[in-house]
Amino acid sequence: MKQVASNLNPDQAVMREVIGAGDYWWEVVKAGQVIRIIDSEGNQAADTLFYSALDSAERYSAADTIQRQGALYLTAGSTLYSNLGSEMLEIVADTCGRHDTVGGACSRESNTMRYSLEKEPMHACRDSFIRGVQEMGGDKRDVTCNINFFMNVPVTPEGGLRFEDGISAPGRYVELKALMDVIILISNCPQLNNPCNGWNPTPIEVVIWEGGDDV
């Protein structure tokens, strides 16, 4: 795992926002701006989608990103690619060291299938994503593959996935520099049925800096 700290000062940020446990948030991040996502209390999955701010039909592609970088997990130095092959963002700092690209977002349907019928009414990331894209002018068809920042999803030798206890800790963060104007949509995961949130969803914080020579 690769850990790279940032030299950016939060006091110089142009935006700071706390996203409550189980809540969602979206914002336009301009090319050159840097956004930091902070795991405030540790072990909290931040499910995240990215779209081009000019045309939301262009969005983050897990398949293109994995293929281009030849790696399944994201860390400092990773570039996020769109479904049109464009460079969207670059991870410029990361004190967690590894982030999931394949675990997907929890939904009421997957909660029912994986856990029990009684879990169906529980709030899930897909619900938050749908609300977010509707506010952005889209619909549920715009909810695609997401990144799970801070989430630990090992791949077994047989090719299966395991949802395991997180590898993050309080105050750890990932920092991304926008390479185009993007919309970021975060679902601060409400999952209670597996250890991706340490069985206890907690807030995260986002911080945005303007672009410049120092970023």
Short mmCIF file of C-alpha atoms in Angstrom, two decimals:
data_model
loop_
_atom_site.label_atom_id
_atom_site.label_comp_id
_atom_site.label_asym_id
_atom_site.label_seq_id
_atom_site.Cartn_x
_atom_site.Cartn_y
_atom_site.Cartn_z
CA MET A 1 0.00 0.00 0.00
CA LYS A 2 1.28 3.43 -0.98
CA GLN A 3 0.81 6.32 1.48
CA VAL A 4 1.58 9.90 0.44
CA ALA A 5 0.78 12.87 2.69
CA SER A 6 -0.40 16.28 1.47
CA ASN A 7 1.09 19.69 2.17
CA LEU A 8 -2.20 21.59 1.67
CA ASN A 9 -3.47 23.70 4.57
CA PRO A 10 -7.18 23.26 5.42
CA ASP A 11 -7.26 26.90 6.58
CA GLN A 12 -6.70 27.92 2.94
CA ALA A 13 -9.55 25.78 1.56
CA VAL A 14 -12.45 27.35 -0.32
CA MET A 15 -14.98 24.80 0.97
CA ARG A 16 -15.32 22.45 3.92
CA GLU A 17 -18.35 20.22 4.43
CA VAL A 18 -19.22 17.45 6.87
CA ILE A 19 -21.34 14.64 5.41
CA GLY A 20 -23.31 12.90 8.13
CA ALA A 21 -23.44 9.14 8.54
CA GLY A 22 -25.76 7.72 5.88
CA ASP A 23 -26.16 11.08 4.13
CA TYR A 24 -25.14 12.17 0.61
CA TRP A 25 -23.54 15.23 -0.97
CA TRP A 26 -22.63 16.48 -4.43
CA GLU A 27 -20.66 19.39 -5.80
CA VAL A 28 -18.94 20.65 -8.96
CA VAL A 29 -15.14 20.52 -8.74
CA LYS A 30 -13.38 22.64 -11.35
CA ALA A 31 -10.32 21.51 -13.31
CA GLY A 32 -7.24 22.19 -11.18
CA GLN A 33 -9.10 22.16 -7.88
CA VAL A 34 -8.18 19.56 -5.27
CA ILE A 35 -10.69 17.72 -3.10
CA ARG A 36 -9.79 15.84 0.06
CA ILE A 37 -12.12 13.19 1.50
CA ILE A 38 -11.44 12.59 5.19
CA ASP A 39 -12.37 9.45 7.12
CA SER A 40 -13.13 11.44 10.26
CA GLU A 41 -13.57 8.64 12.78
CA GLY A 42 -12.08 5.70 10.85
CA ASN A 43 -13.49 2.62 9.12
CA GLN A 44 -16.11 4.53 7.11
CA ALA A 45 -16.81 3.68 3.46
CA ALA A 46 -17.38 6.68 1.17
CA ASP A 47 -19.11 5.45 -2.00
CA THR A 48 -18.34 7.95 -4.77
CA LEU A 49 -19.40 8.69 -8.35
CA PHE A 50 -17.82 11.17 -10.77
CA TYR A 51 -19.39 12.79 -13.85
CA SER A 52 -18.16 15.29 -16.41
CA ALA A 53 -19.69 18.65 -15.49
CA LEU A 54 -20.10 19.43 -19.20
CA ASP A 55 -21.92 16.22 -20.11
CA SER A 56 -23.03 13.77 -17.42
CA ALA A 57 -23.15 10.99 -20.03
CA GLU A 58 -19.37 10.96 -19.58
CA ARG A 59 -18.60 9.50 -16.17
CA TYR A 60 -16.06 7.52 -14.16
CA SER A 61 -15.43 4.06 -15.58
CA ALA A 62 -14.14 1.34 -13.29
CA ALA A 63 -13.28 -0.89 -16.27
CA ASP A 64 -11.23 1.77 -18.09
CA THR A 65 -9.50 2.85 -14.89
CA ILE A 66 -8.52 -0.68 -13.89
CA GLN A 67 -7.35 -1.52 -17.42
CA ARG A 68 -5.36 1.68 -17.99
CA GLN A 69 -3.46 1.52 -14.69
CA GLY A 70 -3.18 -2.28 -14.62
CA ALA A 71 -4.23 -2.41 -10.98
CA LEU A 72 -7.43 -3.29 -9.16
CA TYR A 73 -7.09 -0.82 -6.27
CA LEU A 74 -6.61 2.95 -6.23
CA THR A 75 -3.92 4.87 -4.37
CA ALA A 76 -1.61 7.87 -4.77
CA GLY A 77 -0.60 8.18 -8.41
CA SER A 78 -3.75 6.50 -9.74
CA THR A 79 -5.60 8.27 -12.56
CA LEU A 80 -9.37 7.94 -12.84
CA TYR A 81 -10.63 7.53 -16.41
CA SER A 82 -14.05 8.15 -17.93
CA ASN A 83 -16.10 5.85 -20.14
CA LEU A 84 -14.80 7.91 -23.09
CA GLY A 85 -11.17 7.32 -22.10
CA SER A 86 -10.58 10.82 -20.74
CA GLU A 87 -8.49 11.53 -17.66
CA MET A 88 -10.91 12.81 -14.99
CA LEU A 89 -8.95 13.03 -11.74
CA GLU A 90 -5.61 12.01 -10.26
CA ILE A 91 -5.06 10.85 -6.69
CA VAL A 92 -2.30 13.17 -5.48
CA ALA A 93 -2.22 12.24 -1.79
CA ASP A 94 -3.44 9.25 0.20
CA THR A 95 -2.83 8.34 3.84
CA CYS A 96 -5.02 5.23 3.73
CA GLY A 97 -3.16 3.47 0.94
CA ARG A 98 -5.79 1.47 -0.95
CA HIS A 99 -9.34 2.02 -2.18
CA ASP A 100 -11.87 -0.38 -3.70
CA THR A 101 -13.07 -0.27 -7.31
CA VAL A 102 -15.16 -3.44 -7.59
CA GLY A 103 -17.32 -3.85 -4.47
CA GLY A 104 -20.12 -1.64 -5.81
CA ALA A 105 -22.75 0.17 -3.78
CA CYS A 106 -25.13 -1.43 -1.31
CA SER A 107 -28.82 -1.44 -2.23
CA ARG A 108 -32.02 -2.63 -0.65
CA GLU A 109 -32.04 -5.51 -3.13
CA SER A 110 -28.49 -6.63 -2.32
CA ASN A 111 -29.18 -6.28 1.42
CA THR A 112 -32.14 -8.61 0.97
CA MET A 113 -30.17 -11.12 -1.10
CA ARG A 114 -27.04 -11.15 1.07
CA TYR A 115 -28.54 -10.84 4.53
CA SER A 116 -32.29 -11.37 4.97
CA LEU A 117 -35.71 -10.26 3.76
CA GLU A 118 -36.06 -8.11 6.87
CA LYS A 119 -33.17 -5.90 5.67
CA GLU A 120 -35.03 -4.63 2.58
CA PRO A 121 -36.36 -1.38 4.16
CA MET A 122 -32.89 -0.33 5.35
CA HIS A 123 -31.44 2.77 3.68
CA ALA A 124 -28.64 2.01 1.22
CA CYS A 125 -26.11 3.84 -0.96
CA ARG A 126 -28.10 3.27 -4.14
CA ASP A 127 -31.01 5.19 -2.58
CA SER A 128 -28.67 8.10 -1.84
CA PHE A 129 -27.18 7.98 -5.33
CA ILE A 130 -30.65 8.07 -6.91
CA ARG A 131 -31.61 11.11 -4.84
CA GLY A 132 -28.36 12.81 -5.76
CA VAL A 133 -28.61 12.24 -9.53
CA GLN A 134 -32.24 13.38 -9.46
CA GLU A 135 -31.14 16.67 -7.89
CA MET A 136 -28.51 16.90 -10.63
CA GLY A 137 -31.21 16.51 -13.29
CA GLY A 138 -30.73 12.81 -14.06
CA ASP A 139 -32.42 9.59 -13.02
CA LYS A 140 -31.55 6.13 -11.70
CA ARG A 141 -30.08 5.10 -15.05
CA ASP A 142 -27.22 7.49 -14.27
CA VAL A 143 -26.12 5.46 -11.23
CA THR A 144 -23.14 3.47 -12.48
CA CYS A 145 -19.98 1.86 -11.10
CA ASN A 146 -18.60 3.68 -8.09
CA ILE A 147 -15.41 3.93 -6.08
CA ASN A 148 -15.47 2.89 -2.43
CA PHE A 149 -12.94 5.12 -0.72
CA PHE A 150 -11.53 3.60 2.52
CA MET A 151 -13.37 0.31 1.91
CA ASN A 152 -11.52 -3.01 2.14
CA VAL A 153 -12.73 -5.59 -0.40
CA PRO A 154 -10.08 -8.29 -0.94
CA VAL A 155 -10.34 -10.53 -4.00
CA THR A 156 -10.01 -14.22 -3.17
CA PRO A 157 -7.78 -16.60 -5.19
CA GLU A 158 -10.99 -18.03 -6.65
CA GLY A 159 -12.03 -14.58 -7.92
CA GLY A 160 -14.67 -13.87 -5.26
CA LEU A 161 -15.02 -10.73 -3.13
CA ARG A 162 -14.99 -10.37 0.65
CA PHE A 163 -16.24 -7.36 2.60
CA GLU A 164 -13.79 -7.04 5.46
CA ASP A 165 -12.90 -4.70 8.29
CA GLY A 166 -11.45 -1.44 6.99
CA ILE A 167 -7.76 -0.55 6.77
CA SER A 168 -8.34 3.15 7.42
CA ALA A 169 -8.19 5.05 10.72
CA PRO A 170 -9.46 8.34 12.18
CA GLY A 171 -8.27 11.34 10.18
CA ARG A 172 -6.90 9.44 7.20
CA TYR A 173 -7.72 10.93 3.83
CA VAL A 174 -7.52 10.65 0.06
CA GLU A 175 -6.91 13.74 -2.09
CA LEU A 176 -7.79 14.08 -5.78
CA LYS A 177 -6.92 16.77 -8.32
CA ALA A 178 -9.57 17.37 -10.98
CA LEU A 179 -8.22 17.13 -14.53
CA MET A 180 -11.53 18.33 -16.00
CA ASP A 181 -14.63 19.97 -14.53
CA VAL A 182 -16.36 17.15 -12.66
CA ILE A 183 -19.40 16.57 -10.49
CA ILE A 184 -18.64 14.46 -7.43
CA LEU A 185 -21.47 12.58 -5.74
CA ILE A 186 -20.73 10.88 -2.41
CA SER A 187 -22.94 8.49 -0.49
CA ASN A 188 -21.55 8.22 3.04
CA CYS A 189 -22.43 4.56 3.36
CA PRO A 190 -25.18 3.63 5.89
CA GLN A 191 -24.43 -0.12 5.74
CA LEU A 192 -24.89 -1.97 9.06
CA ASN A 193 -24.80 -5.57 7.84
CA ASN A 194 -21.09 -5.98 7.07
CA PRO A 195 -17.90 -4.52 8.56
CA CYS A 196 -17.21 -1.92 5.82
CA ASN A 197 -18.15 0.82 8.33
CA GLY A 198 -16.91 -0.97 11.42
CA TRP A 199 -20.58 -1.77 12.13
CA ASN A 200 -21.04 1.90 13.03
CA PRO A 201 -21.50 4.49 10.24
CA THR A 202 -19.82 7.81 11.03
CA PRO A 203 -19.40 11.25 9.37
CA ILE A 204 -16.80 12.11 6.76
CA GLU A 205 -15.50 15.53 5.74
CA VAL A 206 -14.70 16.99 2.33
CA VAL A 207 -12.31 19.90 1.77
CA ILE A 208 -11.75 21.72 -1.54
CA TRP A 209 -8.84 23.97 -2.55
CA GLU A 210 -8.49 26.21 -5.59
CA GLY A 211 -6.00 25.19 -8.26
CA GLY A 212 -2.60 26.76 -8.54
CA ASP A 213 1.11 26.05 -8.77
CA ASP A 214 1.15 24.67 -5.22
CA VAL A 215 -1.46 22.03 -6.04
#
